Coordinates of C-alpha atoms in Angstrom, one line a residue:
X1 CA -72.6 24.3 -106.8
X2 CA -70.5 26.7 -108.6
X3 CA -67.1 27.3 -107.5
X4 CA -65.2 30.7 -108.6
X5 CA -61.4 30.2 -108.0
X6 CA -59.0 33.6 -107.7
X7 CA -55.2 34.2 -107.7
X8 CA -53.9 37.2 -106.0
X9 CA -50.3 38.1 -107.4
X10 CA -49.5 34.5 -107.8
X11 CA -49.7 32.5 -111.2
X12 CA -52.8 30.1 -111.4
X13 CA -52.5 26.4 -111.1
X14 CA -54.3 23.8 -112.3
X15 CA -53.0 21.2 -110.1
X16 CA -54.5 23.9 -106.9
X17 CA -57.9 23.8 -109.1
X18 CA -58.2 20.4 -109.2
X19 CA -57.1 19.7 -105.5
X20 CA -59.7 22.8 -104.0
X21 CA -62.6 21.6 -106.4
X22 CA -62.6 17.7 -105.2
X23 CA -62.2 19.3 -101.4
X24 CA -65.4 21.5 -102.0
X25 CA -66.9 18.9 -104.0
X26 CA -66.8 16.4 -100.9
X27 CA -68.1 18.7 -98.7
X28 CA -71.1 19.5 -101.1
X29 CA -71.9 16.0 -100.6
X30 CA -72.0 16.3 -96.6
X31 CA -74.1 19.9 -97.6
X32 CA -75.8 20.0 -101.1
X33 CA -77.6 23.3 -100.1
X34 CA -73.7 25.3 -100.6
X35 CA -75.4 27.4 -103.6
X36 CA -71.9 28.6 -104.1
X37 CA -67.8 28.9 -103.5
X38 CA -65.3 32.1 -103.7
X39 CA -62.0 30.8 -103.4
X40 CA -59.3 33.5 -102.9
X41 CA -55.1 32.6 -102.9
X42 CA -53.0 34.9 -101.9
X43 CA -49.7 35.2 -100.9
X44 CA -47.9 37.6 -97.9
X45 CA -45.2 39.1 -98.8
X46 CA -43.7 40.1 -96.1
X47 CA -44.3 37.0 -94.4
X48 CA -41.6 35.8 -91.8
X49 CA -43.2 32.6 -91.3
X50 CA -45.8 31.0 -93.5
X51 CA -47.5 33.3 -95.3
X52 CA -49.5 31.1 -98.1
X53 CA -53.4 32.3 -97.6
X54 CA -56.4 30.3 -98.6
X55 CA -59.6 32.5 -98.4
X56 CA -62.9 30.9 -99.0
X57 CA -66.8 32.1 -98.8
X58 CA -69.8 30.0 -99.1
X59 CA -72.9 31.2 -100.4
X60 CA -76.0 29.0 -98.0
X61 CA -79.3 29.7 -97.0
X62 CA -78.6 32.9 -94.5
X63 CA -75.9 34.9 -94.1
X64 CA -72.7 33.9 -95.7
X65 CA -70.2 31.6 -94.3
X66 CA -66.1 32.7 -94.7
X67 CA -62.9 31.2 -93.6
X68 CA -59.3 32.0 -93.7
X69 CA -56.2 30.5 -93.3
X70 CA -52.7 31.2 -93.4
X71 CA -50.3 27.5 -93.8
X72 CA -46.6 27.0 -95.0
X73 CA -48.1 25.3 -98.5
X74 CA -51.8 26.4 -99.8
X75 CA -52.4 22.4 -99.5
X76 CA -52.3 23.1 -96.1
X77 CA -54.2 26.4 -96.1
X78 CA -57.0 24.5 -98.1
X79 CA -57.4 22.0 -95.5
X80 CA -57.9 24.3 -92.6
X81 CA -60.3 26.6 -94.2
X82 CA -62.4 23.7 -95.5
X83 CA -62.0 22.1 -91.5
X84 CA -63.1 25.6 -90.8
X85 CA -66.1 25.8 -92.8
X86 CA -67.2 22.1 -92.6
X87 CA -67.6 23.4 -88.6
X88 CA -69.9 26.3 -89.3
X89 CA -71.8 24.4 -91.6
X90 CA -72.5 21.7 -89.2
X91 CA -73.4 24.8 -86.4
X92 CA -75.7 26.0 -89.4
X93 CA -77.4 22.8 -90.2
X94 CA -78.5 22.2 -86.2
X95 CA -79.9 25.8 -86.1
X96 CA -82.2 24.4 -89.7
X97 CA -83.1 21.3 -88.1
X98 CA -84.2 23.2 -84.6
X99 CA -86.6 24.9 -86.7

């Protein structure tokens, strides 16, 4: 799987790498037909409340799988999405075994 990682108007991290690459990495290992990840951070700036985003889109067999979140710490964010995605995956992978 490769795994593209993207900072939008925010400096890059390596700790974030790290963190987001063993998350996606686990959940290869639940799903080793992910072909590929686009991670996406971002941060709103005219956020009131929250306002760190974690965007991430997996390339699978079919149409592509996205998820979004939007968390007070992009640990946060990370874990949502990837709770987010881990669901449609698991909707995907019954509509491949019905077949």
């Amino acid at each position: 799987m490769t795994i593209n990682i993207q900072y939008v108007h925010i400096g890059n991290s390596e700790a974030m790498n790290d963190y987001v690459t063993e998350k996606l990495e686990n959940l290869h290992k639940k799903f080793d037909w992910i072909i590929k990840a686009e991670v996406h951070f971002e941060v709103e700036q005219n956020a009131k409340q929250k306002g760190k985003i974690c965007k991430i889109e997996l390339s699978v067999p079919g149409p592509r799988i996205f998820a979004r979140s939007n968390e007070d710490q992009y640990e946060e964010a990370v874990k949502r999405t990837i709770k987010d995605l881990e669901t449609q995956l698991k909707k995907r992978k019954q509509v491949f075994n019905s077949h």
